Amino acid sequence: MIQSNGRKRVVISNVSPQIEGGQYPAKAVENETITVSADVFSDGHDEIDARVLFKHQDEQEWSSASMAFTVNDRWVAVLKLETTGFYQFKVQGWVDHFTTWQKGLQKKYEAGQDVNVELQIGAGLIRQAAEYAADSDKVELLNYHAGLQTQGDTASAVLTALSGELSAVMRRYRDEDLVSTYPQTMLIEVERKKAAFSTWYELFPRSAAPEPGKHGTFNDVKKLLPRVAKMGFDVLYFPPIHPIGEKNRKGKNNTLTPGSEDPGSPWAIGNRTGGHKAIHPQLGTLADFKSLVKEAKKLNIEVAMDIAYQCAPDHPYVKEHPQWFRWRPDGSVQYAENPPKKYEDILPINFETEDWENLWKELKSLVDYWIAQGVTIFRIDNPHTKAFSFWEWMIREVRKTNPDVIFLAEAFTRPLLMERLAKAGFNQSYTYFTWRNTKYELEEYMRELTKTDMRYIFRPNFWPNTPDILSPFLSWGGENAHILRLVLAATLSSSYGIYGPVYEFCVNTPHPGKEEYTDNEKYEIKHWDWDQYTRIKEIIARVNIIRKNNPALHTTWNLEFAESSSDQIICYGKADPESKNNLIVVVNLDPYNTHGAHVKIPLWQLGIRPGVPYTVRDLLSGSRYRWQDEWNYVQLNPYEMPAHIFRVEQ
Amino acid sequence: MIQSNGRKRVVISNVSPQIEGGQYPAKAVENETITVSADVFSDGHDEIDARVLFKHQDEQEWSSASMAFTVNDRWVAVLKLETTGFYQFKVQGWVDHFTTWQKGLQKKYEAGQDVNVELQIGAGLIRQAAEYAADSDKVELLNYHAGLQTQGDTASAVLTALSGELSAVMRRYRDEDLVSTYPQTMLIEVERKKAAFSTWYELFPRSAAPEPGKHGTFNDVKKLLPRVAKMGFDVLYFPPIHPIGEKNRKGKNNTLTPGSEDPGSPWAIGNRTGGHKAIHPQLGTLADFKSLVKEAKKLNIEVAMDIAYQCAPDHPYVKEHPQWFRWRPDGSVQYAENPPKKYEDILPINFETEDWENLWKELKSLVDYWIAQGVTIFRIDNPHTKAFSFWEWMIREVRKTNPDVIFLAEAFTRPLLMERLAKAGFNQSYTYFTWRNTKYELEEYMRELTKTDMRYIFRPNFWPNTPDILSPFLSWGGENAHILRLVLAATLSSSYGIYGPVYEFCVNTPHPGKEEYTDNEKYEIKHWDWDQYTRIKEIIARVNIIRKNNPALHTTWNLEFAESSSDQIICYGKADPESKNNLIVVVNLDPYNTHGAHVKIPLWQLGIRPGVPYTVRDLLSGSRYRWQDEWNYVQLNPYEMPAHIFRVEQ
């Protein structure tokens, strides 16, 4: 035996989406359309056909979707997957002898050739199909077979042979022995919509007390929930809520000499009162936390928990599982370092421990524990400093039983590591958006995220700031900069978030020489006047309502840049074909000066006929403009409003 | 057990060359350098290291080549493979704890920190390495171990710890349990040099008779061998030499009404006297053929045979193996067709036959038979109309026993089919060069061939003409066009060929309405005056000598285009670093008019310092020019010589 079946003539290659040769799934959310494509071709000049077989993990039978030829031997099918979980798909192709025969018959008949023998050949193909056919089609096929063989009226036999009805029934059958299948079965993971469309607000619960100088509690946060909901956020994310290490605790501004009142960094996790499964006593009880999570859900807000797999030196693990840490020859435990810098309040976990299996199980059990308390979203701290194989295993295992759980990767590191974490299973990722300010930088970065295979792997979550990052653009550009960066984050990416209070109140004094806030909330308790008026607060709320009401903003993948005549004015379109929701966003990237520009509206993508006037309505200001043709003028004063979010209304 | 070993932290991805996920080999020739590259990275901030393991099919042990970091987590190693046959390679990576430790030690020491504990940690790493080390290194390592532990002179201990000698011996050892290996093993097929560097001349033996009106023979061809050798060709390729079908034979100019004298097309193979293993009686005997092959070899010319897997209606297969053909309901055999056109002198083979295994074996036996007669090169006719899986099997099987055999794919079809044939094993391929005339077209096409993965799969063989193709450029542009196309073919691609006599004598009258020769030699016997003078003949011979003497022309992959100020002047460099052979080719693409241009010489690639004069010597004319700096002027009159082939002489 030379090989299994040498009669199969169709070749299939370059199947997409295909992540690491099918090792990892492509990502989708419920009801998102996914385009499956492949190179499919055969030797010779015969017609071919192709299909995608797909099935959900819980299904036994494969469903089938016809593929359509596009160009250069590329075939595509558009799938819309409705159920969360894993789908498998495979691409198949075969020589379509019947269509080949039909086309030949037509040409010969039109050329006036004798087609009697041809009709007999076609009848033979129909009879053959009748053998594979479902009972319901057998009779019909045998009738066609008889019809084509009737000598006499050639014209009507040809008409029958080429009829759409016959083509339709014949397309259902083929010699399955001759069907080629691409050797790898690919995966698509379908998640709930929130994995792609989410609006995050970060705050430190300990700063939530209504009175200055007091340690905030979960109950204080509960009172802020209506405010968060009113501003349009649907994820409320807290830094770690666990007991904070007392040994080598950091003081204000990351100093090594804390006062006795200094609360320490929440990321230095664990002390004599407990570790990652415990709650910092001053925040309240587990019951308080669960009650907060429950209250939030009523307002359609999910609480996101921070998971930082690292320990303060007094974390219980250090004594209970010393084998999970590195020990120095002098008997001391190895703290985190970036020589010559030392981070003595933090112990990294040694993922090379020989006890790695127990370590992995314990780390997963933390996530399981908090899921049991009602948490559905986790923001993972610095995942790129923990083993990739661990994430792959942990996320897969958790999602087997809890497919709705979402993990956000807080990795600001090199491109391949960020991409790999996404492949390994993270459902959302922090990005380089924070440092992409110019039109060129933004367009280039968005192209990478939306027009490459990243689109199937890496779901961006755009953060203009975090407790660790105050970009120079924000610290120099004041409130105008905060507003325009928010509009960009909220309209370029379908998921975005802000480290909230400092953003709303435009706190933006950098720590000298660093891209970080001075008097950072990481090391001290703050008190916020939640009721103070700021222009940006109103705008945030409005932008979030616009996001909610416009399906075009519920995905990142539909982004298309449009030309603009100014380097300071960026313009892009987002369209949702199903709801016919078409937006054009224009942002002045300069926080200091008014700029005008001509922008080119992509009429044909919006279905607008050239020469016919159309209305664009600015969802931010409520103004309407009557436009005509492609190029139209916009002008934006950042002290009034640095952006338009136009909805196209014909 | 969660997985085999969760302690491995290094991730490897995107290994190159990688053809269809490792299913097919990348192609190389003896002593060609091949760059293996991969993304290799780990979590965290530790130093890592990587290597390529490779071995020839006949070797038991893996050889190892260190990889070097380039940029963006990409690592590379350059392999030079010396033995023909298949090599496997795999990429491995690991965390390099010793180098990580060294870098930390240095920083801490330079920052004035106490490093006594650090030195003990390093001593521990050395002792651990001594456990894996070869006996020859054990003592040295244990000495280092002792040296680092000696309390006292910290400065000299640090110096020892950071020494190149210690680094070198430590680099040889690591905990092999923690080494990550890319899951797929990749393949490289190394072939003899001729697979990449060959110069082809095509002629019809039946037109080789010295007297007009006579049928040429192998013995006539034998007399032409010195001429072919003198012109610098090393492959002499004949259209099929088998008996020509008598049934439905074609007449002159592809007519359906042949005279009794018409010899028919050699591609209509087989008649009552035999099929693919027989020789057309008028050409001579098998002994004559073998003698010709032998004579040619003495002149370093290999005879290439044409294999066309198709049959005349009177080929013996039709009776012996009717199951290999399609039969029509009226009992007639199916001829080739492209409806409404019929090609009744040709029967295609039905690769969907249920008797495919015997068919494949028989088709392979034809190749084996001619190999046994001394043939080493096959030009395969229209391989894209036969099953891809057959080629893959046949070429692999033939090359298992005859690794020096070369197959040239004569496919002028869609891009993916041409690429796939090359993946399936064809060693050389016809190309679109024949229709790429403008500077933009040539640069674009060469980029596709040399700067994409095509470079590892698809070895171009550039033909300005074939018996089937007379491009408009040649038929309009006369001898000047023939000369410039030859220079392009011979210098852009390391393999090229011409359908010789018509090219040498600039026969270029097209058949009306077709890109084909009128009075085509495919359907009639020609008589050539081999001694007539033509300008192009002298140039062909000179170009072929230049090709032979300049290693830079022995590969296609070193091509780099240079800027030129005229769209009619194309300029490119080819360099062979090993022999320091640096060429700059300039061609006037306009066969009618003189053009001048400034061309930009890539000084830094040639190792020429700016401002220092250098000499370029035109290997076509013998002239020397003294140039300086990047931009220099050239002018080419196509009636004199449309090209310069400069050798850079400093």
mmCIF file of C-alpha atoms in Angstrom, chain A residues 534-647:
data_model
loop_
_atom_site.group_PDB
_atom_site.id
_atom_site.type_symbol
_atom_site.label_atom_id
_atom_site.label_comp_id
_atom_site.label_asym_id
_atom_site.label_seq_id
_atom_site.Cartn_x
_atom_site.Cartn_y
_atom_site.Cartn_z
ATOM 1 C CA THR A 534 -15.083 67.766 36.267
ATOM 2 C CA ARG A 535 -15.739 68.165 32.546
ATOM 3 C CA ILE A 536 -14.190 64.771 31.842
ATOM 4 C CA LYS A 537 -16.560 62.960 34.216
ATOM 5 C CA GLU A 538 -19.559 64.024 32.138
ATOM 6 C CA ILE A 539 -17.787 63.010 28.960
ATOM 7 C CA ILE A 540 -16.838 59.572 30.302
ATOM 8 C CA ALA A 541 -20.453 58.882 31.146
ATOM 9 C CA ARG A 542 -21.603 60.011 27.706
ATOM 10 C CA VAL A 543 -18.935 57.999 25.874
ATOM 11 C CA ASN A 544 -19.932 54.896 27.780
ATOM 12 C CA ILE A 545 -23.606 55.395 26.886
ATOM 13 C CA ILE A 546 -22.599 55.817 23.255
ATOM 14 C CA ARG A 547 -20.590 52.573 23.489
ATOM 15 C CA LYS A 548 -23.555 50.741 24.946
ATOM 16 C CA ASN A 549 -26.053 52.002 22.363
ATOM 17 C CA ASN A 550 -23.940 51.523 19.244
ATOM 18 C CA PRO A 551 -23.200 47.915 18.239
ATOM 19 C CA ALA A 552 -20.398 49.144 15.973
ATOM 20 C CA LEU A 553 -18.393 49.791 19.150
ATOM 21 C CA HIS A 554 -18.922 46.259 20.483
ATOM 22 C CA THR A 555 -16.043 44.842 18.470
ATOM 23 C CA THR A 556 -12.493 45.963 17.753
ATOM 24 C CA TRP A 557 -12.126 44.060 14.491
ATOM 25 C CA ASN A 558 -14.321 46.324 12.346
ATOM 26 C CA LEU A 559 -11.952 49.289 12.561
ATOM 27 C CA GLU A 560 -11.107 51.025 9.266
ATOM 28 C CA PHE A 561 -8.996 54.156 9.138
ATOM 29 C CA ALA A 562 -10.018 56.992 6.854
ATOM 30 C CA GLU A 563 -7.793 59.596 5.312
ATOM 31 C CA SER A 564 -7.497 63.003 6.929
ATOM 32 C CA SER A 565 -5.592 66.008 5.664
ATOM 33 C CA SER A 566 -3.973 66.786 9.031
ATOM 34 C CA ASP A 567 -1.462 64.742 11.017
ATOM 35 C CA GLN A 568 -3.180 65.959 14.169
ATOM 36 C CA ILE A 569 -6.626 64.704 13.168
ATOM 37 C CA ILE A 570 -7.223 60.951 13.184
ATOM 38 C CA CYS A 571 -10.354 59.556 11.564
ATOM 39 C CA TYR A 572 -11.768 56.059 11.532
ATOM 40 C CA GLY A 573 -14.941 54.225 10.770
ATOM 41 C CA LYS A 574 -16.661 51.410 12.631
ATOM 42 C CA ALA A 575 -19.628 49.648 11.117
ATOM 43 C CA ASP A 576 -21.945 46.908 12.270
ATOM 44 C CA PRO A 577 -23.552 45.567 9.092
ATOM 45 C CA GLU A 578 -26.249 43.626 10.905
ATOM 46 C CA SER A 579 -27.725 46.629 12.712
ATOM 47 C CA LYS A 580 -26.581 49.086 9.998
ATOM 48 C CA ASN A 581 -24.909 51.068 12.753
ATOM 49 C CA ASN A 582 -22.201 53.156 11.078
ATOM 50 C CA LEU A 583 -19.922 55.429 13.049
ATOM 51 C CA ILE A 584 -17.201 57.837 12.027
ATOM 52 C CA VAL A 585 -14.894 58.934 14.810
ATOM 53 C CA VAL A 586 -12.680 61.996 14.466
ATOM 54 C CA VAL A 587 -10.207 62.949 17.198
ATOM 55 C CA ASN A 588 -7.879 65.932 17.514
ATOM 56 C CA LEU A 589 -4.677 64.375 18.853
ATOM 57 C CA ASP A 590 -3.265 67.709 19.995
ATOM 58 C CA PRO A 591 -4.457 68.578 23.522
ATOM 59 C CA TYR A 592 -3.306 72.187 23.221
ATOM 60 C CA ASN A 593 -4.524 73.569 19.880
ATOM 61 C CA THR A 594 -7.553 73.654 17.660
ATOM 62 C CA HIS A 595 -7.064 71.769 14.384
ATOM 63 C CA GLY A 596 -9.148 71.474 11.265
ATOM 64 C CA ALA A 597 -8.915 68.859 8.565
ATOM 65 C CA HIS A 598 -10.650 67.429 5.570
ATOM 66 C CA VAL A 599 -11.563 63.813 6.222
ATOM 67 C CA LYS A 600 -12.484 61.276 3.573
ATOM 68 C CA ILE A 601 -15.722 59.447 4.312
ATOM 69 C CA PRO A 602 -15.699 55.892 2.860
ATOM 70 C CA LEU A 603 -19.023 56.267 1.067
ATOM 71 C CA TRP A 604 -19.138 52.887 -0.629
ATOM 72 C CA GLN A 605 -18.570 51.051 2.642
ATOM 73 C CA LEU A 606 -21.473 52.960 4.132
ATOM 74 C CA GLY A 607 -23.687 52.308 1.121
ATOM 75 C CA ILE A 608 -23.995 56.030 0.337
ATOM 76 C CA ARG A 609 -24.287 56.965 -3.334
ATOM 77 C CA PRO A 610 -21.878 59.679 -4.475
ATOM 78 C CA GLY A 611 -23.597 63.038 -4.858
ATOM 79 C CA VAL A 612 -26.436 62.176 -2.494
ATOM 80 C CA PRO A 613 -26.366 64.253 0.713
ATOM 81 C CA TYR A 614 -26.275 62.442 4.048
ATOM 82 C CA THR A 615 -26.486 63.431 7.694
ATOM 83 C CA VAL A 616 -23.894 62.758 10.341
ATOM 84 C CA ARG A 617 -24.981 63.269 13.912
ATOM 85 C CA ASP A 618 -22.349 63.866 16.583
ATOM 86 C CA LEU A 619 -23.325 61.608 19.453
ATOM 87 C CA LEU A 620 -21.121 63.640 21.813
ATOM 88 C CA SER A 621 -22.558 67.087 21.127
ATOM 89 C CA GLY A 622 -25.883 66.181 19.559
ATOM 90 C CA SER A 623 -25.142 68.400 16.528
ATOM 91 C CA ARG A 624 -26.076 67.281 13.028
ATOM 92 C CA TYR A 625 -24.193 68.071 9.870
ATOM 93 C CA ARG A 626 -25.411 67.716 6.302
ATOM 94 C CA TRP A 627 -22.570 66.371 4.195
ATOM 95 C CA GLN A 628 -22.137 65.417 0.570
ATOM 96 C CA ASP A 629 -19.441 63.466 -1.263
ATOM 97 C CA GLU A 630 -16.294 62.032 0.234
ATOM 98 C CA TRP A 631 -14.220 64.900 1.578
ATOM 99 C CA ASN A 632 -15.698 66.975 4.397
ATOM 100 C CA TYR A 633 -14.296 69.493 6.821
ATOM 101 C CA VAL A 634 -14.073 69.118 10.586
ATOM 102 C CA GLN A 635 -12.563 71.374 13.233
ATOM 103 C CA LEU A 636 -11.992 70.444 16.853
ATOM 104 C CA ASN A 637 -11.091 72.690 19.778
ATOM 105 C CA PRO A 638 -9.697 70.501 22.564
ATOM 106 C CA TYR A 639 -10.866 72.942 25.226
ATOM 107 C CA GLU A 640 -14.413 72.365 24.074
ATOM 108 C CA MET A 641 -14.448 68.797 22.799
ATOM 109 C CA PRO A 642 -11.492 67.053 21.130
ATOM 110 C CA ALA A 643 -13.628 64.531 19.229
ATOM 111 C CA HIS A 644 -16.650 63.808 17.120
ATOM 112 C CA ILE A 645 -18.370 60.450 17.282
ATOM 113 C CA PHE A 646 -20.604 60.703 14.226
ATOM 114 C CA ARG A 647 -23.429 58.318 13.514
#
